[in-house]
Coordinates of C-alpha atoms in Angstrom, one line a residue:
Chain X
V1 CA 135.8 4.2 -30.2
T2 CA 137.8 4.5 -33.2
A3 CA 137.7 0.8 -33.8
Y4 CA 134.0 0.9 -34.4
P5 CA 132.9 0.5 -38.0
G6 CA 131.0 3.6 -38.9
Y7 CA 133.1 5.9 -37.1
E8 CA 133.6 9.3 -38.9
A9 CA 136.0 12.1 -38.2
A10 CA 134.3 14.8 -36.0
D11 CA 134.7 17.1 -39.1
D12 CA 133.0 14.8 -41.4
R13 CA 130.0 14.4 -39.0
T14 CA 129.8 18.2 -38.6
R15 CA 129.7 18.7 -42.2
R16 CA 127.2 16.2 -42.7
A17 CA 125.0 17.4 -39.9
D18 CA 125.0 20.9 -41.5
E19 CA 124.0 19.5 -44.9
D20 CA 121.2 17.7 -43.1
R21 CA 120.0 21.0 -41.5
A22 CA 120.0 22.6 -44.7
L23 CA 118.1 19.9 -46.3
M24 CA 115.4 20.0 -43.6
R25 CA 115.1 24.0 -44.0
A26 CA 114.8 23.4 -47.7
H27 CA 112.0 20.9 -47.2
V28 CA 110.2 23.0 -44.8
A29 CA 110.5 25.9 -47.2
G30 CA 109.0 23.7 -50.0
D31 CA 111.9 22.1 -51.7
Q32 CA 110.4 18.9 -52.9
Q33 CA 113.7 17.2 -53.5
A34 CA 115.0 17.9 -50.0
F35 CA 113.3 15.1 -48.1
A36 CA 114.1 12.6 -50.6
E37 CA 117.6 13.4 -50.3
L38 CA 117.4 13.1 -46.5
V39 CA 116.0 9.8 -46.8
R40 CA 118.6 8.8 -49.2
R41 CA 121.2 9.7 -46.9
H42 CA 119.8 8.2 -43.7
R43 CA 117.7 5.3 -45.0
D44 CA 120.1 2.4 -44.3
R45 CA 120.9 3.4 -40.8
L46 CA 117.1 3.9 -40.0
W47 CA 116.2 0.6 -41.7
A48 CA 118.7 -1.0 -39.5
V49 CA 117.3 0.5 -36.3
A50 CA 113.8 -0.4 -37.3
L51 CA 114.7 -4.0 -38.1
R52 CA 116.7 -4.7 -34.9
T53 CA 114.3 -3.0 -32.7
L54 CA 111.5 -4.8 -34.0
G55 CA 113.0 -8.2 -35.2
D56 CA 110.6 -8.6 -37.8
R57 CA 111.0 -7.4 -41.5
E58 CA 107.5 -6.6 -42.3
E59 CA 106.8 -4.8 -39.1
A60 CA 110.1 -2.9 -39.4
A61 CA 109.1 -1.8 -43.0
D62 CA 105.5 -0.8 -41.7
A63 CA 107.1 1.2 -38.7
L64 CA 109.6 3.0 -40.9
Q65 CA 107.2 3.8 -43.6
D66 CA 105.0 5.5 -40.9
A67 CA 107.9 7.2 -39.2
L68 CA 109.2 8.7 -42.4
V69 CA 105.8 10.0 -43.5
S70 CA 105.4 11.5 -40.1
A71 CA 108.7 13.1 -40.3
F72 CA 107.9 14.5 -43.7
R73 CA 104.8 16.1 -42.2
S74 CA 106.2 17.2 -39.0
A75 CA 109.7 18.6 -40.3
G76 CA 108.3 22.0 -39.1
T77 CA 108.7 20.9 -35.6
Y78 CA 112.4 20.4 -36.1
R79 CA 114.1 23.1 -34.5
G80 CA 117.7 22.5 -35.3
E81 CA 119.2 22.1 -31.9
A82 CA 119.7 18.2 -32.3
A83 CA 121.2 16.8 -35.3
V84 CA 118.6 15.8 -37.8
T85 CA 119.9 12.3 -37.9
T86 CA 119.0 12.2 -34.0
W87 CA 115.5 13.7 -34.7
L88 CA 115.0 11.2 -37.5
H89 CA 116.1 8.3 -35.1
R90 CA 113.8 9.5 -32.6
V91 CA 110.9 9.5 -34.8
V92 CA 111.8 5.9 -36.0
V93 CA 112.4 4.6 -32.5
N94 CA 109.4 5.8 -31.1
A95 CA 107.3 4.2 -34.1
C96 CA 109.0 1.0 -33.4
L97 CA 108.5 1.1 -29.6
D98 CA 104.8 1.9 -30.1
R99 CA 104.7 -1.0 -32.2
V100 CA 106.4 -3.1 -29.5
R101 CA 103.9 -2.1 -26.8
R102 CA 101.0 -2.7 -29.2
R103 CA 102.3 -6.2 -29.8
Q104 CA 102.7 -6.8 -26.2
A105 CA 99.2 -5.7 -25.5
R106 CA 98.0 -8.5 -27.6
P107 CA 100.6 -11.1 -27.4
T108 CA 100.4 -13.5 -30.4
V109 CA 103.8 -14.6 -30.4
P110 CA 104.4 -17.9 -28.2
L111 CA 106.9 -17.2 -25.6
G112 CA 108.8 -20.2 -26.7
S113 CA 109.8 -18.5 -30.1
T114 CA 111.7 -15.9 -28.3
E115 CA 114.2 -18.5 -27.2
P116 CA 117.5 -17.9 -28.8
P117 CA 118.3 -20.7 -31.1
G118 CA 121.6 -22.2 -32.2
R119 CA 125.1 -21.2 -31.1
W120 CA 126.1 -17.6 -30.6
D121 CA 129.8 -18.3 -31.6
D122 CA 129.0 -19.1 -35.2
H123 CA 130.8 -17.2 -37.6
S124 CA 128.3 -17.3 -40.4
R125 CA 126.9 -14.0 -40.6
T126 CA 123.4 -15.1 -41.2
E127 CA 123.6 -17.3 -38.3
T128 CA 124.8 -14.5 -36.1
R129 CA 122.1 -12.3 -37.2
L130 CA 119.5 -14.9 -36.3
D131 CA 121.0 -15.5 -33.0
V132 CA 121.3 -11.9 -32.3
Q133 CA 118.0 -11.1 -33.4
A134 CA 116.3 -13.7 -31.3
A135 CA 118.4 -12.7 -28.4
L136 CA 117.7 -9.0 -28.6
A137 CA 113.9 -10.1 -28.7
T138 CA 114.1 -11.4 -25.2
L139 CA 115.2 -8.1 -23.8
P140 CA 112.8 -5.5 -22.4
E141 CA 112.2 -2.9 -25.0
G142 CA 114.0 0.0 -23.2
Q143 CA 117.4 -2.0 -23.1
R144 CA 116.8 -3.4 -26.6
A145 CA 116.6 0.1 -28.0
A146 CA 119.3 1.4 -26.0
I147 CA 121.6 -1.7 -27.2
V148 CA 120.5 -1.1 -30.8
L149 CA 121.4 2.5 -30.8
V150 CA 124.7 2.4 -28.7
D151 CA 126.0 -1.0 -29.5
M152 CA 124.9 -1.6 -32.8
Q153 CA 124.3 1.8 -34.4
D154 CA 127.5 3.0 -32.6
M155 CA 125.8 6.1 -31.3
S156 CA 127.0 8.0 -28.5
V157 CA 125.4 7.7 -25.2
A158 CA 124.5 11.3 -25.2
E159 CA 122.8 11.1 -28.5
A160 CA 121.0 7.8 -27.5
A161 CA 119.8 9.6 -24.4
V162 CA 118.2 12.3 -26.6
V163 CA 116.8 9.7 -29.0
L164 CA 115.2 7.8 -26.2
G165 CA 114.2 10.9 -24.1
V166 CA 116.0 9.4 -21.0
A167 CA 119.1 10.4 -18.9
E168 CA 122.3 9.3 -20.1
G169 CA 122.9 7.2 -17.0
T170 CA 119.6 5.4 -17.8
V171 CA 121.1 4.7 -21.3
K172 CA 124.3 3.4 -19.7
S173 CA 122.4 1.2 -17.3
R174 CA 120.0 -0.2 -20.0
C175 CA 122.9 -1.2 -22.3
S176 CA 124.9 -2.7 -19.5
R177 CA 121.9 -4.7 -18.2
G178 CA 121.1 -5.7 -21.8
R179 CA 124.6 -7.0 -22.5
T180 CA 124.7 -8.9 -19.3
A181 CA 121.1 -10.5 -20.0
L182 CA 122.5 -11.2 -23.5
A183 CA 125.6 -12.7 -22.2
Q184 CA 123.5 -15.1 -20.1
L185 CA 121.1 -15.9 -22.7
L186 CA 123.7 -16.5 -25.5
R187 CA 125.8 -18.6 -23.2
A188 CA 122.8 -20.6 -22.1
A189 CA 121.7 -21.1 -25.6
A190 CA 125.2 -22.2 -26.7
G191 CA 124.6 -25.1 -24.3
D192 CA 126.7 -23.9 -21.6
P193 CA 124.2 -23.4 -18.8
G194 CA 126.5 -24.2 -15.9
T195 CA 128.9 -21.2 -16.7
Y196 CA 127.1 -18.7 -14.7
G197 CA 124.4 -20.9 -13.0
G198 CA 127.2 -22.4 -11.0
N199 CA 126.5 -23.5 -7.6
H200 CA 125.2 -20.0 -6.5
D201 CA 122.4 -19.2 -8.8
R202 CA 119.8 -21.5 -7.9
R203 CA 117.1 -20.3 -10.2
P204 CA 116.4 -22.5 -13.2
R205 CA 117.6 -21.0 -16.5
V206 CA 114.2 -20.3 -17.4
A207 CA 113.6 -17.9 -14.6
R208 CA 116.9 -16.2 -15.4
A209 CA 115.7 -15.6 -19.0
E210 CA 112.3 -14.5 -17.6
T211 CA 114.1 -12.1 -15.4
A212 CA 115.8 -10.6 -18.4
R213 CA 112.5 -10.1 -20.3
V214 CA 110.5 -8.4 -17.5
D215 CA 113.0 -6.6 -15.5
G216 CA 112.6 -2.8 -15.0
V217 CA 115.1 -0.5 -16.1
A218 CA 114.8 2.3 -13.6
G219 CA 116.4 1.4 -10.4
P220 CA 118.9 -1.1 -9.1
A221 CA 117.5 -4.5 -8.7
T222 CA 116.5 -5.6 -5.1
T223 CA 118.2 -9.0 -4.8
G224 CA 121.6 -9.7 -3.7
G225 CA 122.9 -7.6 -1.0
A226 CA 126.2 -9.4 -1.3
G227 CA 129.1 -7.8 0.7
Q228 CA 126.8 -5.4 2.6
Chain D
V1 CA 137.9 -18.2 -2.7
N2 CA 134.3 -18.7 -3.1
S3 CA 133.9 -20.2 0.1
A4 CA 134.4 -16.9 1.9
L5 CA 131.7 -15.4 -0.2
P6 CA 128.1 -15.2 0.7
P7 CA 126.3 -17.7 -1.3
E8 CA 124.3 -15.2 -3.2
H9 CA 125.8 -13.3 -6.0
P10 CA 124.7 -9.6 -6.5
D11 CA 121.6 -9.6 -9.0
D12 CA 122.8 -9.4 -12.6
D13 CA 121.4 -6.0 -12.8
L14 CA 123.6 -4.7 -10.0
L15 CA 126.5 -6.3 -11.9
A16 CA 125.6 -4.5 -15.0
D17 CA 125.0 -1.1 -13.3
L18 CA 128.4 -1.5 -11.8
A19 CA 129.9 -1.9 -15.2
A20 CA 128.0 1.0 -16.4
D21 CA 129.2 3.0 -13.5
V22 CA 125.8 4.2 -12.4
L23 CA 125.7 2.9 -9.0
P24 CA 125.9 5.1 -5.8
T25 CA 129.5 5.0 -4.5
H26 CA 128.7 2.7 -1.4
Q27 CA 126.7 0.3 -3.3
A28 CA 129.4 0.3 -6.2
R29 CA 132.2 -0.6 -3.5
A30 CA 130.2 -3.4 -2.2
V31 CA 129.5 -5.1 -5.6
E32 CA 133.1 -4.5 -6.8
A33 CA 134.4 -6.1 -3.9
H34 CA 132.3 -9.2 -4.6
V35 CA 133.3 -9.1 -8.4
M36 CA 136.8 -8.9 -7.6
A37 CA 136.7 -12.1 -5.6
C38 CA 134.2 -14.0 -7.6
G39 CA 135.1 -15.6 -10.9
R40 CA 131.6 -16.2 -11.8
C41 CA 130.5 -12.5 -11.6
A42 CA 133.9 -11.2 -13.1
G43 CA 133.5 -13.8 -16.0
L44 CA 130.0 -12.6 -16.6
L45 CA 130.9 -9.0 -16.9
T46 CA 133.7 -9.9 -19.2
D47 CA 131.4 -11.7 -21.5
A48 CA 128.8 -8.9 -21.3
E49 CA 131.6 -6.6 -22.6
Q50 CA 132.2 -9.0 -25.3
V51 CA 128.8 -9.2 -26.3
R52 CA 129.3 -5.8 -27.9
N53 CA 131.8 -7.3 -30.3
L54 CA 129.1 -9.8 -31.3
L55 CA 126.4 -7.1 -31.7
L56 CA 128.9 -5.0 -33.9
Q57 CA 129.3 -8.0 -36.2
D58 CA 125.6 -8.1 -36.9
D59 CA 125.0 -6.3 -40.4
P60 CA 121.4 -6.1 -41.4
G61 CA 122.6 -4.7 -44.7
P62 CA 121.2 -1.9 -46.6
M63 CA 117.4 -1.3 -46.9
P64 CA 115.9 -3.9 -49.2
P65 CA 114.6 -2.8 -52.5
D66 CA 111.1 -3.8 -51.8
V67 CA 111.0 -1.9 -48.6
L68 CA 112.7 1.1 -50.6
A69 CA 109.8 0.9 -53.1
R70 CA 107.0 1.1 -50.6
I71 CA 108.5 3.8 -48.6
D72 CA 109.0 5.8 -51.7
A73 CA 105.6 5.4 -52.7
A74 CA 104.3 6.3 -49.4
L75 CA 106.2 9.5 -49.3
R76 CA 105.2 10.2 -52.9
T77 CA 101.5 10.0 -51.9
E78 CA 102.0 12.1 -48.9
A79 CA 104.0 14.7 -50.9
A80 CA 101.1 14.9 -53.5
T81 CA 98.7 16.0 -50.8
F82 CA 101.4 17.8 -48.6
W83 CA 102.3 20.2 -51.5
S84 CA 98.8 20.7 -52.6
P85 CA 97.0 22.5 -49.7
S86 CA 93.2 21.8 -49.5
G87 CA 93.5 19.9 -52.6
S88 CA 92.5 23.2 -54.1
L89 CA 95.5 23.9 -56.4
P90 CA 96.4 22.1 -59.3
T91 CA 99.2 19.6 -59.0
V92 CA 100.8 20.6 -62.2
A93 CA 101.6 24.2 -63.5
R94 CA 100.2 25.7 -60.1
T95 CA 99.6 29.2 -59.8
G96 CA 99.8 30.9 -56.7
P97 CA 97.2 32.9 -54.8
S98 CA 97.3 36.6 -55.3
P99 CA 99.9 38.6 -53.7
A100 CA 97.5 39.9 -51.3
A101 CA 97.4 36.5 -49.6
A102 CA 100.8 37.1 -48.1
P103 CA 100.7 39.1 -44.8
Y104 CA 104.4 39.0 -44.3
G105 CA 106.0 39.6 -47.7
T106 CA 104.6 39.3 -51.2
G107 CA 106.6 38.0 -54.2
P108 CA 106.0 37.6 -57.8
T109 CA 103.4 35.0 -58.6
G110 CA 103.3 32.3 -61.1
A111 CA 106.6 31.0 -60.2
Q112 CA 107.9 27.8 -61.7
P113 CA 106.9 24.9 -59.4
Y114 CA 109.4 22.6 -58.0
G115 CA 107.3 19.7 -59.2
A116 CA 108.6 20.2 -62.7
Q117 CA 111.8 18.9 -61.7
P118 CA 112.8 15.2 -62.1
H119 CA 113.5 14.3 -58.6
G120 CA 112.1 14.7 -55.2
Y121 CA 108.8 14.1 -53.8
G122 CA 106.8 16.2 -56.2
S123 CA 103.2 16.9 -56.2
A124 CA 102.6 15.1 -59.5
A125 CA 102.3 11.5 -59.0
S126 CA 103.6 10.9 -62.4
Q127 CA 106.9 12.2 -61.6
P128 CA 109.8 9.9 -62.3
Y129 CA 111.7 10.4 -59.2
D130 CA 112.2 8.0 -56.6
V131 CA 114.6 7.4 -53.8
Q132 CA 116.0 4.4 -55.6
A133 CA 117.2 6.5 -58.4
G134 CA 120.8 6.0 -59.0
A135 CA 121.7 9.6 -59.5
Q136 CA 122.4 10.1 -55.9
P137 CA 124.6 13.0 -55.4
Y138 CA 125.9 11.6 -52.1
D139 CA 127.0 8.3 -51.1
T140 CA 124.9 7.6 -48.1
E141 CA 127.7 6.2 -46.1
T142 CA 130.7 8.4 -46.7
G143 CA 128.9 11.6 -47.9
A144 CA 131.1 11.7 -50.7
R145 CA 130.0 13.9 -53.6
Q146 CA 129.4 11.9 -56.7
P147 CA 129.7 13.6 -60.1
A148 CA 126.3 12.7 -61.5
G149 CA 124.2 15.0 -59.2
R150 CA 120.7 15.7 -60.1
P151 CA 120.0 18.7 -62.3
R152 CA 119.1 21.5 -60.0
T153 CA 119.2 24.0 -62.6
P154 CA 117.6 26.2 -63.9
P155 CA 117.4 28.1 -60.7
P156 CA 113.7 28.6 -60.1
P157 CA 112.4 32.2 -59.3
P158 CA 113.1 33.2 -55.9
T159 CA 109.5 33.2 -54.5
P160 CA 107.3 30.2 -53.6
T161 CA 103.8 30.6 -54.7
Q162 CA 102.0 28.6 -52.4
P163 CA 101.7 28.3 -48.6
V164 CA 103.4 25.2 -47.2
R165 CA 101.5 23.2 -44.9
V166 CA 103.5 21.9 -42.1
I167 CA 101.3 19.4 -40.5
T168 CA 102.5 18.1 -37.3
P169 CA 100.2 15.2 -36.2
F170 CA 100.8 13.8 -32.7
D171 CA 98.8 11.4 -31.2
D172 CA 99.1 12.8 -27.7
T173 CA 100.5 15.7 -26.1
T174 CA 103.0 13.7 -24.2
T175 CA 105.0 13.2 -27.3
I176 CA 105.1 16.8 -28.0
E177 CA 106.1 17.7 -24.3
T178 CA 108.8 14.9 -23.9
Y179 CA 110.5 15.9 -27.2
E180 CA 110.2 19.5 -26.4
A181 CA 111.4 19.2 -23.0
A182 CA 114.6 17.5 -24.3
R183 CA 114.8 20.2 -27.0
R184 CA 114.5 22.9 -24.4
R185 CA 117.3 21.2 -22.4
Q186 CA 119.5 21.1 -25.2
A187 CA 118.6 24.6 -26.3
A188 CA 119.6 25.8 -22.8
R189 CA 122.8 24.1 -23.0
R190 CA 123.8 25.1 -26.6
R191 CA 122.4 28.7 -26.5
D192 CA 125.7 30.1 -25.9
E193 CA 127.5 28.5 -28.6
S194 CA 124.8 28.7 -31.0
A195 CA 125.4 32.1 -32.4
P196 CA 128.5 32.5 -34.6
P197 CA 130.2 36.0 -34.4
A198 CA 128.9 36.6 -37.9
A199 CA 125.4 36.8 -36.5
S200 CA 125.7 40.1 -35.1
A201 CA 127.4 41.4 -38.3
G202 CA 124.3 40.6 -40.3
A203 CA 126.1 38.4 -42.8
V204 CA 123.1 37.1 -44.5
P205 CA 122.5 39.5 -47.3
D206 CA 126.1 39.3 -48.3
R207 CA 126.3 35.7 -48.5
A208 CA 123.1 35.7 -50.6
R209 CA 124.7 38.2 -53.0
S210 CA 126.2 35.7 -55.3
P211 CA 125.9 36.8 -58.9
R212 CA 123.2 34.1 -59.7
L213 CA 121.1 35.4 -56.8
S214 CA 121.3 39.2 -57.6
R215 CA 118.1 39.4 -59.5
P216 CA 115.8 41.9 -58.2
S217 CA 113.3 40.3 -55.7
R218 CA 110.5 41.9 -53.7
V219 CA 110.9 39.2 -51.1
P220 CA 112.3 40.7 -48.0
S221 CA 113.7 37.4 -46.6
R222 CA 115.5 34.4 -47.8
S223 CA 113.7 32.7 -50.6
R224 CA 113.4 29.1 -51.6
R225 CA 116.2 29.8 -54.0
D226 CA 118.5 31.0 -51.4
L227 CA 117.8 27.8 -49.4
R228 CA 118.5 25.6 -52.3
Q229 CA 121.8 27.5 -52.8
E230 CA 122.6 26.9 -49.3
V231 CA 122.2 23.2 -49.8
L232 CA 124.5 23.5 -52.6
D233 CA 126.9 25.7 -50.8
V234 CA 127.1 23.1 -48.1
R235 CA 127.5 20.3 -50.6
A236 CA 130.4 22.2 -52.2
G237 CA 132.0 22.5 -49.0
R238 CA 131.4 26.1 -48.3
R239 CA 130.6 25.6 -45.0
G240 CA 132.0 28.7 -43.3
T241 CA 129.8 30.9 -45.6
V242 CA 126.7 28.8 -44.8
L243 CA 127.3 28.8 -41.1
A244 CA 127.5 32.5 -41.2
A245 CA 124.2 32.6 -43.2
A246 CA 122.6 30.3 -40.8
A247 CA 123.3 32.4 -38.0
G248 CA 120.9 35.1 -39.1
V249 CA 118.8 33.2 -41.7
V250 CA 115.3 34.0 -42.1
V251 CA 113.5 31.4 -43.9
L252 CA 110.6 32.2 -45.8
L253 CA 108.1 29.6 -45.6
G254 CA 105.8 29.4 -48.5
L255 CA 104.0 32.2 -50.2
G256 CA 101.9 32.8 -47.2
G257 CA 105.0 34.5 -46.1
Y258 CA 105.2 32.8 -42.8
V259 CA 108.6 33.5 -41.6
V260 CA 110.5 31.0 -39.6
V261 CA 113.2 32.8 -37.8
G262 CA 116.5 31.0 -37.6
L263 CA 118.8 30.2 -34.7
I264 CA 119.0 33.6 -33.5
G265 CA 115.3 34.4 -33.7
S266 CA 114.1 31.3 -32.5
H267 CA 115.9 31.4 -29.4
Q268 CA 114.8 34.8 -28.9
S269 CA 111.4 33.3 -29.4
D270 CA 112.0 30.4 -27.2
S271 CA 113.3 32.6 -24.4
A272 CA 111.0 35.3 -24.7
S273 CA 110.4 36.8 -21.2
S274 CA 108.9 40.0 -22.0
A275 CA 105.1 40.5 -21.6
S276 CA 103.1 41.5 -24.4
S277 CA 103.6 45.1 -25.1
S278 CA 100.4 45.8 -26.8
V279 CA 97.9 43.0 -26.0
Q280 CA 94.6 43.7 -27.5
T281 CA 91.8 42.1 -26.0
L282 CA 88.5 41.6 -27.5
S283 CA 85.5 40.6 -25.8
A284 CA 85.0 37.1 -26.4
G285 CA 81.5 37.3 -24.9
S286 CA 80.0 39.3 -27.7
A287 CA 80.7 37.0 -30.5
A288 CA 79.7 34.1 -28.3
K289 CA 76.6 35.8 -27.7
A290 CA 75.9 36.2 -31.3
G291 CA 76.2 32.6 -31.7
G292 CA 79.4 32.7 -33.5
P293 CA 82.6 31.1 -32.1
P294 CA 84.4 33.2 -29.5
V295 CA 87.3 34.8 -31.3
L296 CA 89.8 36.2 -28.8
T297 CA 92.9 38.3 -29.5
T298 CA 94.9 37.6 -26.5
G299 CA 98.3 38.6 -27.8
T300 CA 99.7 35.3 -27.0
N301 CA 102.7 34.1 -28.7
Y302 CA 101.9 30.4 -29.3
T303 CA 105.1 28.2 -29.7
Q304 CA 105.5 24.8 -30.9
A305 CA 106.9 23.9 -27.5
T306 CA 104.0 25.1 -25.8
L307 CA 101.2 24.9 -28.2
A308 CA 99.4 22.3 -26.2
E309 CA 99.1 23.9 -22.9
Q310 CA 98.5 27.1 -24.6
A311 CA 95.5 25.7 -26.5
R312 CA 94.1 24.2 -23.6
S313 CA 94.6 27.5 -21.8
L314 CA 92.8 29.1 -24.6
V315 CA 89.9 26.6 -24.4
Q316 CA 89.5 27.6 -20.9
Q317 CA 89.2 31.2 -21.7
A318 CA 86.8 30.7 -24.3
D319 CA 84.8 28.6 -22.1
R320 CA 84.7 31.4 -19.4
G321 CA 84.0 34.0 -22.0
V322 CA 86.3 36.2 -20.3
P323 CA 89.6 36.9 -22.1
R324 CA 92.5 36.5 -19.8
S325 CA 94.3 39.8 -19.1
A326 CA 97.7 40.5 -20.4
A327 CA 99.1 40.2 -17.0
A328 CA 97.9 36.6 -16.7
V329 CA 99.6 35.6 -19.9
K330 CA 102.5 33.4 -18.8
P331 CA 105.8 35.3 -19.5
Q332 CA 106.9 32.7 -22.1
A333 CA 103.7 32.8 -23.9
A334 CA 103.6 36.5 -24.2
A335 CA 104.6 38.6 -27.1
P336 CA 108.0 38.0 -28.4
E337 CA 111.0 39.4 -30.1
A338 CA 109.5 41.7 -32.5
A339 CA 106.5 43.6 -31.3
S340 CA 107.2 46.3 -33.6
A341 CA 107.4 44.1 -36.7
T342 CA 103.8 43.1 -36.8
A343 CA 101.1 44.8 -34.7
D344 CA 99.0 42.7 -32.6
A345 CA 96.0 44.2 -34.1
G346 CA 97.0 43.1 -37.5
N347 CA 94.6 41.3 -39.7
L348 CA 91.4 40.8 -37.7
T349 CA 89.2 39.5 -40.8
L350 CA 88.5 36.3 -39.1
R351 CA 86.4 38.0 -36.5
D352 CA 84.0 38.2 -39.2
P353 CA 82.0 34.8 -38.9
T354 CA 81.5 34.6 -42.7
A355 CA 85.3 34.9 -43.2
L356 CA 86.0 32.5 -40.3
N357 CA 83.6 30.1 -42.0
G358 CA 85.6 30.4 -45.3
C359 CA 88.7 29.6 -43.4
L360 CA 87.1 26.5 -41.8
S361 CA 86.1 25.3 -45.2
A362 CA 89.5 25.8 -46.3
L363 CA 90.7 23.6 -43.4
Q364 CA 88.0 21.1 -44.4
A365 CA 86.4 21.7 -41.2
G366 CA 83.5 23.6 -42.8
G367 CA 80.3 23.5 -40.6
R368 CA 82.1 22.7 -37.3
R369 CA 81.9 25.3 -34.8
P370 CA 85.2 26.1 -33.2
V371 CA 85.9 25.7 -29.6
A372 CA 88.0 28.9 -29.6
V373 CA 89.8 31.2 -32.0
D374 CA 92.7 33.4 -31.2
L375 CA 93.9 36.0 -33.4
A376 CA 97.2 35.9 -32.0
R377 CA 100.9 34.7 -32.9
Y378 CA 102.6 31.7 -33.6
E379 CA 106.4 31.7 -33.2
G380 CA 106.2 35.4 -33.1
R381 CA 104.2 35.8 -36.3
E382 CA 100.7 36.8 -36.7
A383 CA 98.5 33.8 -36.7
A384 CA 95.1 32.7 -36.1
I385 CA 94.9 29.7 -33.6
I386 CA 91.8 27.6 -34.3
V387 CA 90.6 25.0 -31.8
L388 CA 88.1 22.3 -32.9
N389 CA 86.8 19.5 -31.1
G390 CA 88.7 16.4 -32.0
A391 CA 87.1 13.3 -33.3
N392 CA 87.9 11.4 -30.3
G393 CA 87.0 13.7 -27.4
G394 CA 90.2 15.8 -27.8
Y395 CA 91.1 18.9 -29.6
E396 CA 92.3 19.7 -33.1
V397 CA 94.4 22.9 -32.9
W398 CA 95.4 24.8 -36.1
A399 CA 97.6 27.6 -36.6
V400 CA 97.0 29.3 -39.7
A401 CA 97.5 32.7 -41.5
R402 CA 95.3 35.3 -40.3
D403 CA 93.9 35.5 -43.9
C404 CA 93.1 31.8 -44.1
R405 CA 90.4 31.6 -46.5
P406 CA 89.0 29.2 -49.2
G407 CA 91.8 28.1 -51.3
A408 CA 94.6 29.5 -49.2
D409 CA 94.3 28.0 -45.7
G410 CA 97.7 29.0 -44.8
T411 CA 98.3 26.3 -42.4
I412 CA 101.5 26.9 -40.3
T413 CA 100.9 23.8 -38.0
Y414 CA 98.4 21.4 -36.7
V415 CA 98.4 19.2 -33.8
T416 CA 95.7 17.0 -32.1
L417 CA 95.5 16.9 -28.3
N418 CA 94.1 14.1 -26.3
N419 CA 91.6 14.9 -23.7

């Protein structure tokens, strides 16, 4: 864990969490500077969450704006049990997922555009971003949100579970399924379709990508049965 | 090796769940046995693990300036309305309502508004503040204190002069329940560790007695100034003191004097299991017959966590025109920790239809007939719960001060419920 960027010593986290709580109380009590300070402290991480979850800059900005205004208003509902950053992430993630669902309700994006372009082992940061973003976009929203929080924001599984309002096991499962699907997609996009298709997976690549897009997240899948 | 395997690999999701260690034991064994013998599946899991490294390399960078600017503008707009209840108070040089407005504590009026300060989401749109300002007291990443902190002096007088609106809009009750359910789970888990020893020692007054805070105050609880000091304390690394303070903190929330009880109090409130000791019940029928809205005094302690269901229950009572008896009140909804602090009878002004109408107009709901009104409690404090028909068939639920009136609606919280 210590190898991940963004890791902070536990003491430091505790201190910052205490500061956040004090700022929330000050905001609720009428300190007009407090919320601005909270935004300053968390804006970059929240921006990253929104951008990664939605994959679209403008939508991410819209969602983040809505979420922060909502957080500003509803700070009184924050009771201090979870860290403020957890609470803020929850508000932002919910705002983003709302948009994802609305977008799905009126699909204007042609399916083809979700195909991950280019190679995934490119070392250019921009290139990597594009690829990762495109690949993320193919994941079901639950998996995407879990991956964003745990693998990209370096959030603990426990905290991500609170943010997403699901059990920790569900977060683990979603992350792992998402990673597996990404591995398949990115590998395929790198022009190496045979690696995992092998002689055994007779589904065309599109079908496999489709599976990654529409699968559920709750229970184990039904195919396979190998070894039973 | 592969020839010994069945032609089908386990589904990718099964493989993933194996890696996540969430499969039932028997299933895990079977899938694991396959992976051990299958290069394809083992390779997939290896690659899936390596995806993490790729994901970590992805760096979206800081929030772009244009996004920062629009969010700042939106929050500024929000602040302008937020800090100016009902739009009835001037945004600059506000003066507070009379001390009589505060049911839980009164303080000096005419305090300096925070809006005069150069940063923060002040009520005056012309304020120079914005989130982009360079004078960040903290480095967002490291939390390191930077020398050029914003001016936080002179210390404002200890008493806020204006009720604070804490508006909590939710599109549906599911959102509320889901979050609150998670919160309650957490609360139950952390209850034991949440009270530092200093809590029972009543450490709050002591910590607040720094020289700069020693000015006489009529405020019986923590003032806004204290909170600001607390923030500063935290920043200065005086965490021990602050933690001790937090344990017993009572936060004065606006001039209305609504008091949010801190860690200890809120837990008591959350877990309140005692039935109301003095539920006063007023016939709902009489007011209803008179054509006014049914005004109940059920003695219920409404809480953030249960406001939705409690409001629905209130509507049902009002519909029946028969107030629910004390015994029927669910334990957790019943009177809370400090029955002695404020009598349930309390301020019953809103039983007067004229007063109620005044309150409704303060809520900008003038002319609308409430579905139900309950002169009860919210989070343990006297409050009026007002339920209105929502625009889309649901309900609007307001928790306001019992002395809610034109110019001082005293809103504590507000939620909308879907039907």
